[in-house]
Amino acid sequence: MFEWREAVGRAVGSLWGPGFRVTAEKRHARAVHAEGLCLQAEVIPVRTDPPFTEVAERLAGPALVRLSTATWRGGREWPDLLGATVRFRRDARLTEEAAPGDQDLLCATLRHVWTLGPAFFTTHVHDWLENDYYGLAPFMVRGLGRAKVRLTSLRDGARRQGSRVQRLREALREGHGVLTFELLPQEHGLPHTWTPLADIFLREEVALDPERLRFDPFRDGLGITPRGFLHALRPSAYRQSQVGRTEH
């Protein structure tokens, strides 16, 4: 079912790749989501009933979270998409390099590809923790089958002031920096509702070298594998963007 769509996606993505490379060369950074900050995090399962138990338990442990802006740099809080990327790690030591068994999950404030334009204006650009972040297209989840994924925010209602970075740091001090990993099963026999599996507690900001830190949407050490046309667009774009960054 997925094979022909992924073949078409890879072909289209290869045509887009050079554009991402040129953009990265000109920006001296990622073509998209060039600016952000990294956080040490801890993942704690919240769903303990079958068939979700095994998936939730696989997620448990240390994590690296990067919160970013898609377009603008220099702290500009103009209409934009925001991103939340999680690297579920097997090793508590946080480094730029991924280890065997790690899982990268790349999400953004974009529910569907056809809502790209409106999402620039519905995203709460002044606060990372006032948004939900979507994996956009389906994944194959080991033990559950086809599913969509998202990260939801706590939305504690606190009236924090300042820039989005200042608001995030205040939330961390208060212990309110939390994202929840949720699945929407697509298989027959499973509840077709968003199901929380684990809370991702954002503990503290960490300094990592952005030139060495490279996420891969197809790094699937925990059995969450991107599938379909939209995901197949990404490898060439990411690869060419990284080539453009390397040249600087």
PDB file of C-alpha atoms in Angstrom:
ATOM      1  CA  MET A   1       0.000   0.000   0.000  1.00  0.00           C
ATOM      2  CA  PHE A   2       2.787   2.392   0.924  1.00  0.00           C
ATOM      3  CA  GLU A   3       5.413   1.312  -1.611  1.00  0.00           C
ATOM      4  CA  TRP A   4       4.272   3.212  -4.695  1.00  0.00           C
ATOM      5  CA  ARG A   5       3.468   6.342  -2.696  1.00  0.00           C
ATOM      6  CA  GLU A   6       6.896   6.289  -1.105  1.00  0.00           C
ATOM      7  CA  ALA A   7       8.562   5.783  -4.489  1.00  0.00           C
ATOM      8  CA  VAL A   8       6.772   8.857  -5.841  1.00  0.00           C
ATOM      9  CA  GLY A   9       7.651  10.779  -2.666  1.00  0.00           C
ATOM     10  CA  ARG A  10      11.347   9.938  -2.997  1.00  0.00           C
ATOM     11  CA  ALA A  11      11.321  11.047  -6.627  1.00  0.00           C
ATOM     12  CA  VAL A  12       9.665  14.377  -5.833  1.00  0.00           C
ATOM     13  CA  GLY A  13      11.934  14.867  -2.822  1.00  0.00           C
ATOM     14  CA  SER A  14      15.022  14.417  -4.980  1.00  0.00           C
ATOM     15  CA  LEU A  15      13.821  17.347  -7.102  1.00  0.00           C
ATOM     16  CA  TRP A  16      13.388  19.531  -4.026  1.00  0.00           C
ATOM     17  CA  GLY A  17      16.728  18.584  -2.476  1.00  0.00           C
ATOM     18  CA  PRO A  18      18.926  21.107  -4.339  1.00  0.00           C
ATOM     19  CA  GLY A  19      16.667  23.958  -3.227  1.00  0.00           C
ATOM     20  CA  PHE A  20      17.127  22.961   0.408  1.00  0.00           C
ATOM     21  CA  ARG A  21      20.882  22.804  -0.122  1.00  0.00           C
ATOM     22  CA  VAL A  22      21.028  26.304  -1.577  1.00  0.00           C
ATOM     23  CA  THR A  23      18.877  27.653   1.261  1.00  0.00           C
ATOM     24  CA  ALA A  24      21.130  26.046   3.876  1.00  0.00           C
ATOM     25  CA  GLU A  25      24.223  27.471   2.172  1.00  0.00           C
ATOM     26  CA  LYS A  26      22.784  30.965   2.194  1.00  0.00           C
ATOM     27  CA  ARG A  27      21.549  30.759   5.794  1.00  0.00           C
ATOM     28  CA  HIS A  28      24.693  28.988   7.048  1.00  0.00           C
ATOM     29  CA  ALA A  29      22.225  26.838   9.002  1.00  0.00           C
ATOM     30  CA  ARG A  30      19.316  24.416   8.538  1.00  0.00           C
ATOM     31  CA  ALA A  31      17.078  25.293   5.630  1.00  0.00           C
ATOM     32  CA  VAL A  32      14.101  25.139   7.995  1.00  0.00           C
ATOM     33  CA  HIS A  33      13.971  25.116  11.797  1.00  0.00           C
ATOM     34  CA  ALA A  34      17.345  26.829  11.800  1.00  0.00           C
ATOM     35  CA  GLU A  35      16.988  28.482  15.213  1.00  0.00           C
ATOM     36  CA  GLY A  36      16.078  26.753  18.447  1.00  0.00           C
ATOM     37  CA  LEU A  37      17.211  25.558  21.833  1.00  0.00           C
ATOM     38  CA  CYS A  38      17.856  22.125  23.340  1.00  0.00           C
ATOM     39  CA  LEU A  39      16.510  20.655  26.535  1.00  0.00           C
ATOM     40  CA  GLN A  40      17.349  17.643  28.657  1.00  0.00           C
ATOM     41  CA  ALA A  41      14.148  15.692  29.253  1.00  0.00           C
ATOM     42  CA  GLU A  42      12.743  12.611  30.956  1.00  0.00           C
ATOM     43  CA  VAL A  43      10.011  10.407  29.477  1.00  0.00           C
ATOM     44  CA  ILE A  44       7.559   8.712  31.860  1.00  0.00           C
ATOM     45  CA  PRO A  45       4.813   6.341  30.580  1.00  0.00           C
ATOM     46  CA  VAL A  46       1.217   7.183  31.446  1.00  0.00           C
ATOM     47  CA  ARG A  47      -0.610   4.359  29.606  1.00  0.00           C
ATOM     48  CA  THR A  48      -0.171   0.908  31.097  1.00  0.00           C
ATOM     49  CA  ASP A  49      -2.958  -1.143  29.479  1.00  0.00           C
ATOM     50  CA  PRO A  50      -2.556  -3.419  26.438  1.00  0.00           C
ATOM     51  CA  PRO A  51      -1.923  -2.951  23.570  1.00  0.00           C
ATOM     52  CA  PHE A  52      -0.277   0.363  24.468  1.00  0.00           C
ATOM     53  CA  THR A  53       1.861  -0.908  27.359  1.00  0.00           C
ATOM     54  CA  GLU A  54       4.836  -2.094  25.334  1.00  0.00           C
ATOM     55  CA  VAL A  55       5.039   1.063  23.224  1.00  0.00           C
ATOM     56  CA  ALA A  56       4.784   3.346  26.265  1.00  0.00           C
ATOM     57  CA  GLU A  57       7.471   1.408  28.117  1.00  0.00           C
ATOM     58  CA  ARG A  58       9.821   1.605  25.122  1.00  0.00           C
ATOM     59  CA  LEU A  59       9.602   5.395  25.246  1.00  0.00           C
ATOM     60  CA  ALA A  60      10.572   5.607  28.925  1.00  0.00           C
ATOM     61  CA  GLY A  61      13.936   7.071  29.818  1.00  0.00           C
ATOM     62  CA  PRO A  62      16.124  10.061  28.935  1.00  0.00           C
ATOM     63  CA  ALA A  63      15.448  12.291  25.960  1.00  0.00           C
ATOM     64  CA  LEU A  64      16.762  15.309  24.114  1.00  0.00           C
ATOM     65  CA  VAL A  65      14.178  17.858  22.985  1.00  0.00           C
ATOM     66  CA  ARG A  66      14.796  20.672  20.513  1.00  0.00           C
ATOM     67  CA  LEU A  67      12.220  23.475  20.237  1.00  0.00           C
ATOM     68  CA  SER A  68      12.615  25.620  17.156  1.00  0.00           C
ATOM     69  CA  THR A  69      11.184  28.132  14.722  1.00  0.00           C
ATOM     70  CA  ALA A  70      10.634  27.116  11.107  1.00  0.00           C
ATOM     71  CA  THR A  71      11.362  30.321   9.228  1.00  0.00           C
ATOM     72  CA  TRP A  72      12.554  33.341  11.177  1.00  0.00           C
ATOM     73  CA  ARG A  73      15.809  33.818  13.033  1.00  0.00           C
ATOM     74  CA  GLY A  74      17.151  36.397  15.477  1.00  0.00           C
ATOM     75  CA  GLY A  75      14.342  35.866  17.976  1.00  0.00           C
ATOM     76  CA  ARG A  76      11.697  37.345  15.674  1.00  0.00           C
ATOM     77  CA  GLU A  77       8.234  36.279  16.810  1.00  0.00           C
ATOM     78  CA  TRP A  78       6.508  36.837  13.501  1.00  0.00           C
ATOM     79  CA  PRO A  79       3.893  34.460  12.000  1.00  0.00           C
ATOM     80  CA  ASP A  80       5.631  31.120  11.687  1.00  0.00           C
ATOM     81  CA  LEU A  81       5.509  27.401  12.360  1.00  0.00           C
ATOM     82  CA  LEU A  82       7.159  26.070  15.502  1.00  0.00           C
ATOM     83  CA  GLY A  83       8.853  22.706  15.789  1.00  0.00           C
ATOM     84  CA  ALA A  84       9.341  20.152  18.559  1.00  0.00           C
ATOM     85  CA  THR A  85      11.841  17.370  17.930  1.00  0.00           C
ATOM     86  CA  VAL A  86      12.439  14.565  20.415  1.00  0.00           C
ATOM     87  CA  ARG A  87      15.329  12.130  20.457  1.00  0.00           C
ATOM     88  CA  PHE A  88      14.352   9.248  22.745  1.00  0.00           C
ATOM     89  CA  ARG A  89      17.695   8.001  24.041  1.00  0.00           C
ATOM     90  CA  ARG A  90      19.008   4.816  25.643  1.00  0.00           C
ATOM     91  CA  ASP A  91      21.930   6.714  27.222  1.00  0.00           C
ATOM     92  CA  ALA A  92      21.376   9.457  29.798  1.00  0.00           C
ATOM     93  CA  ARG A  93      24.445  11.346  28.563  1.00  0.00           C
ATOM     94  CA  LEU A  94      23.375  14.056  26.142  1.00  0.00           C
ATOM     95  CA  THR A  95      25.628  14.557  23.137  1.00  0.00           C
ATOM     96  CA  GLU A  96      25.112  15.761  19.594  1.00  0.00           C
ATOM     97  CA  GLU A  97      25.573  12.257  18.206  1.00  0.00           C
ATOM     98  CA  ALA A  98      22.805   9.681  18.171  1.00  0.00           C
ATOM     99  CA  ALA A  99      23.472   6.219  19.587  1.00  0.00           C
ATOM    100  CA  PRO A 100      22.246   2.840  18.322  1.00  0.00           C
ATOM    101  CA  GLY A 101      18.654   2.331  19.408  1.00  0.00           C
ATOM    102  CA  ASP A 102      17.789   6.037  19.563  1.00  0.00           C
ATOM    103  CA  GLN A 103      14.535   7.283  18.060  1.00  0.00           C
ATOM    104  CA  ASP A 104      14.045  10.720  16.470  1.00  0.00           C
ATOM    105  CA  LEU A 105      10.543  12.184  16.239  1.00  0.00           C
ATOM    106  CA  LEU A 106      10.116  15.422  14.283  1.00  0.00           C
ATOM    107  CA  CYS A 107       6.866  17.340  14.783  1.00  0.00           C
ATOM    108  CA  ALA A 108       5.566  20.815  13.949  1.00  0.00           C
ATOM    109  CA  THR A 109       2.513  23.019  14.503  1.00  0.00           C
ATOM    110  CA  LEU A 110       1.050  21.787  11.233  1.00  0.00           C
ATOM    111  CA  ARG A 111      -1.876  19.384  11.450  1.00  0.00           C
ATOM    112  CA  HIS A 112      -2.161  18.628   7.708  1.00  0.00           C
ATOM    113  CA  VAL A 113      -0.052  19.622   4.721  1.00  0.00           C
ATOM    114  CA  TRP A 114      -3.004  21.470   3.186  1.00  0.00           C
ATOM    115  CA  THR A 115      -3.192  23.720   6.268  1.00  0.00           C
ATOM    116  CA  LEU A 116       0.372  24.989   5.752  1.00  0.00           C
ATOM    117  CA  GLY A 117      -0.675  28.602   5.048  1.00  0.00           C
ATOM    118  CA  PRO A 118      -3.236  28.977   7.839  1.00  0.00           C
ATOM    119  CA  ALA A 119      -0.888  27.270  10.330  1.00  0.00           C
ATOM    120  CA  PHE A 120       1.448  30.288  10.154  1.00  0.00           C
ATOM    121  CA  PHE A 121      -1.344  32.331  11.726  1.00  0.00           C
ATOM    122  CA  THR A 122      -2.874  29.776  14.098  1.00  0.00           C
ATOM    123  CA  THR A 123       0.478  28.899  15.688  1.00  0.00           C
ATOM    124  CA  HIS A 124       1.048  30.657  19.039  1.00  0.00           C
ATOM    125  CA  VAL A 125       4.500  31.947  18.133  1.00  0.00           C
ATOM    126  CA  HIS A 126       5.064  33.654  21.509  1.00  0.00           C
ATOM    127  CA  ASP A 127       5.054  30.451  23.568  1.00  0.00           C
ATOM    128  CA  TRP A 128       6.260  26.948  22.616  1.00  0.00           C
ATOM    129  CA  LEU A 129       4.126  25.459  25.385  1.00  0.00           C
ATOM    130  CA  GLU A 130       0.871  26.858  24.008  1.00  0.00           C
ATOM    131  CA  ASN A 131       0.889  24.620  20.919  1.00  0.00           C
ATOM    132  CA  ASP A 132       0.416  21.023  19.831  1.00  0.00           C
ATOM    133  CA  TYR A 133       2.918  19.432  17.435  1.00  0.00           C
ATOM    134  CA  TYR A 134       2.021  16.864  14.778  1.00  0.00           C
ATOM    135  CA  GLY A 135       3.985  14.178  12.963  1.00  0.00           C
ATOM    136  CA  LEU A 136       1.898  15.154   9.907  1.00  0.00           C
ATOM    137  CA  ALA A 137       1.744  11.742   8.165  1.00  0.00           C
ATOM    138  CA  PRO A 138       1.262   8.146   9.417  1.00  0.00           C
ATOM    139  CA  PHE A 139       3.905   5.982  11.061  1.00  0.00           C
ATOM    140  CA  MET A 140       4.183   2.239  11.502  1.00  0.00           C
ATOM    141  CA  VAL A 141       4.464   1.625  15.238  1.00  0.00           C
ATOM    142  CA  ARG A 142       5.877  -1.731  16.290  1.00  0.00           C
ATOM    143  CA  GLY A 143       3.202  -3.571  18.262  1.00  0.00           C
ATOM    144  CA  LEU A 144       0.343  -1.297  17.166  1.00  0.00           C
ATOM    145  CA  GLY A 145       0.541  -0.920  13.395  1.00  0.00           C
ATOM    146  CA  ARG A 146      -0.319   2.231  11.496  1.00  0.00           C
ATOM    147  CA  ALA A 147      -0.845   5.361  13.597  1.00  0.00           C
ATOM    148  CA  LYS A 148      -0.464   9.122  13.651  1.00  0.00           C
ATOM    149  CA  VAL A 149       1.545  10.855  16.373  1.00  0.00           C
ATOM    150  CA  ARG A 150       1.521  14.218  18.081  1.00  0.00           C
ATOM    151  CA  LEU A 151       2.934  16.067  21.080  1.00  0.00           C
ATOM    152  CA  THR A 152       0.443  18.043  23.149  1.00  0.00           C
ATOM    153  CA  SER A 153       1.247  20.810  25.601  1.00  0.00           C
ATOM    154  CA  LEU A 154       0.033  21.266  29.156  1.00  0.00           C
ATOM    155  CA  ARG A 155      -1.457  24.748  28.608  1.00  0.00           C
ATOM    156  CA  ASP A 156      -1.410  25.535  32.328  1.00  0.00           C
ATOM    157  CA  GLY A 157      -2.962  28.985  31.800  1.00  0.00           C
ATOM    158  CA  ALA A 158      -0.107  30.870  33.479  1.00  0.00           C
ATOM    159  CA  ARG A 159       0.274  34.428  32.212  1.00  0.00           C
ATOM    160  CA  ARG A 160       3.992  34.455  31.574  1.00  0.00           C
ATOM    161  CA  GLN A 161       5.681  37.540  30.189  1.00  0.00           C
ATOM    162  CA  GLY A 162       8.570  38.197  27.855  1.00  0.00           C
ATOM    163  CA  SER A 163       9.846  36.429  24.755  1.00  0.00           C
ATOM    164  CA  ARG A 164       9.049  32.794  24.041  1.00  0.00           C
ATOM    165  CA  VAL A 165      12.517  31.839  25.318  1.00  0.00           C
ATOM    166  CA  GLN A 166      11.889  33.714  28.579  1.00  0.00           C
ATOM    167  CA  ARG A 167       8.448  32.114  28.916  1.00  0.00           C
ATOM    168  CA  LEU A 168       9.909  28.662  28.364  1.00  0.00           C
ATOM    169  CA  ARG A 169      12.604  29.213  30.972  1.00  0.00           C
ATOM    170  CA  GLU A 170       9.988  30.418  33.462  1.00  0.00           C
ATOM    171  CA  ALA A 171       7.897  27.288  32.801  1.00  0.00           C
ATOM    172  CA  LEU A 172      10.979  25.127  33.420  1.00  0.00           C
ATOM    173  CA  ARG A 173      11.615  26.856  36.762  1.00  0.00           C
ATOM    174  CA  GLU A 174       7.988  26.248  37.743  1.00  0.00           C
ATOM    175  CA  GLY A 175       8.124  22.593  36.707  1.00  0.00           C
ATOM    176  CA  HIS A 176       5.446  23.115  34.035  1.00  0.00           C
ATOM    177  CA  GLY A 177       7.522  22.218  30.986  1.00  0.00           C
ATOM    178  CA  VAL A 178       5.691  19.103  29.804  1.00  0.00           C
ATOM    179  CA  LEU A 179       4.795  17.633  26.416  1.00  0.00           C
ATOM    180  CA  THR A 180       2.646  14.524  26.104  1.00  0.00           C
ATOM    181  CA  PHE A 181       3.296  11.912  23.413  1.00  0.00           C
ATOM    182  CA  GLU A 182      -0.012  10.742  21.897  1.00  0.00           C
ATOM    183  CA  LEU A 183      -0.982   8.183  19.251  1.00  0.00           C
ATOM    184  CA  LEU A 184      -4.018   8.021  16.985  1.00  0.00           C
ATOM    185  CA  PRO A 185      -4.297   4.330  15.956  1.00  0.00           C
ATOM    186  CA  GLN A 186      -5.373   3.667  12.355  1.00  0.00           C
ATOM    187  CA  GLU A 187      -5.794  -0.104  12.646  1.00  0.00           C
ATOM    188  CA  HIS A 188      -9.105  -1.934  12.885  1.00  0.00           C
ATOM    189  CA  GLY A 189      -9.931  -3.010  16.436  1.00  0.00           C
ATOM    190  CA  LEU A 190      -8.080  -0.175  18.159  1.00  0.00           C
ATOM    191  CA  PRO A 191      -9.767   2.989  19.510  1.00  0.00           C
ATOM    192  CA  HIS A 192      -9.670   5.686  16.854  1.00  0.00           C
ATOM    193  CA  THR A 193      -8.968   8.444  19.374  1.00  0.00           C
ATOM    194  CA  TRP A 194      -5.846  10.316  20.437  1.00  0.00           C
ATOM    195  CA  THR A 195      -4.343   8.230  23.227  1.00  0.00           C
ATOM    196  CA  PRO A 196      -1.689   9.633  25.639  1.00  0.00           C
ATOM    197  CA  LEU A 197       1.207   7.203  26.078  1.00  0.00           C
ATOM    198  CA  ALA A 198       3.933   9.151  27.886  1.00  0.00           C
ATOM    199  CA  ASP A 199       4.756  12.528  29.408  1.00  0.00           C
ATOM    200  CA  ILE A 200       7.977  14.245  28.363  1.00  0.00           C
ATOM    201  CA  PHE A 201       9.192  16.376  31.278  1.00  0.00           C
ATOM    202  CA  LEU A 202      11.495  19.183  30.122  1.00  0.00           C
ATOM    203  CA  ARG A 203      14.105  19.460  32.867  1.00  0.00           C
ATOM    204  CA  GLU A 204      16.744  21.994  31.854  1.00  0.00           C
ATOM    205  CA  GLU A 205      18.304  23.796  28.927  1.00  0.00           C
ATOM    206  CA  VAL A 206      21.524  22.317  27.543  1.00  0.00           C
ATOM    207  CA  ALA A 207      24.163  23.757  25.232  1.00  0.00           C
ATOM    208  CA  LEU A 208      24.936  21.580  22.201  1.00  0.00           C
ATOM    209  CA  ASP A 209      26.755  22.372  18.979  1.00  0.00           C
ATOM    210  CA  PRO A 210      24.049  23.018  16.345  1.00  0.00           C
ATOM    211  CA  GLU A 211      26.469  22.126  13.550  1.00  0.00           C
ATOM    212  CA  ARG A 212      26.956  18.622  14.935  1.00  0.00           C
ATOM    213  CA  LEU A 213      23.383  18.017  16.073  1.00  0.00           C
ATOM    214  CA  ARG A 214      21.526  16.360  13.207  1.00  0.00           C
ATOM    215  CA  PHE A 215      18.142  14.711  13.533  1.00  0.00           C
ATOM    216  CA  ASP A 216      16.961  12.042  11.130  1.00  0.00           C
ATOM    217  CA  PRO A 217      13.208  11.468  10.641  1.00  0.00           C
ATOM    218  CA  PHE A 218      14.017   7.849   9.713  1.00  0.00           C
ATOM    219  CA  ARG A 219      16.014   7.086  12.873  1.00  0.00           C
ATOM    220  CA  ASP A 220      13.539   4.548  14.291  1.00  0.00           C
ATOM    221  CA  GLY A 221      15.306   2.660  17.078  1.00  0.00           C
ATOM    222  CA  LEU A 222      12.084   2.381  19.110  1.00  0.00           C
ATOM    223  CA  GLY A 223      10.014   1.044  16.238  1.00  0.00           C
ATOM    224  CA  ILE A 224       8.238   4.245  15.156  1.00  0.00           C
ATOM    225  CA  THR A 225       8.876   4.300  11.405  1.00  0.00           C
ATOM    226  CA  PRO A 226       7.674   7.031   8.995  1.00  0.00           C
ATOM    227  CA  ARG A 227       5.607   5.721   6.093  1.00  0.00           C
ATOM    228  CA  GLY A 228       3.906   7.155   3.018  1.00  0.00           C
ATOM    229  CA  PHE A 229       4.374   9.894   0.435  1.00  0.00           C
ATOM    230  CA  LEU A 230       4.922  12.899   2.710  1.00  0.00           C
ATOM    231  CA  HIS A 231       7.584  11.210   4.817  1.00  0.00           C
ATOM    232  CA  ALA A 232       9.346   9.939   1.689  1.00  0.00           C
ATOM    233  CA  LEU A 233       9.847  13.551   0.572  1.00  0.00           C
ATOM    234  CA  ARG A 234      12.086  14.235   3.547  1.00  0.00           C
ATOM    235  CA  PRO A 235      15.344  12.218   3.188  1.00  0.00           C
ATOM    236  CA  SER A 236      16.665  14.122   0.172  1.00  0.00           C
ATOM    237  CA  ALA A 237      15.669  17.489   1.636  1.00  0.00           C
ATOM    238  CA  TYR A 238      17.360  16.753   4.964  1.00  0.00           C
ATOM    239  CA  ARG A 239      20.453  15.301   3.321  1.00  0.00           C
ATOM    240  CA  GLN A 240      20.922  18.268   1.002  1.00  0.00           C
ATOM    241  CA  SER A 241      20.268  20.718   3.826  1.00  0.00           C
ATOM    242  CA  GLN A 242      22.993  19.021   5.865  1.00  0.00           C
ATOM    243  CA  VAL A 243      25.393  19.181   2.918  1.00  0.00           C
ATOM    244  CA  GLY A 244      24.724  22.914   2.632  1.00  0.00           C
ATOM    245  CA  ARG A 245      25.386  23.401   6.349  1.00  0.00           C
ATOM    246  CA  THR A 246      28.605  21.341   6.210  1.00  0.00           C
ATOM    247  CA  GLU A 247      30.070  23.662   3.580  1.00  0.00           C
ATOM    248  CA  HIS A 248      29.992  26.414   6.192  1.00  0.00           C
TER     249      HIS A 248
END
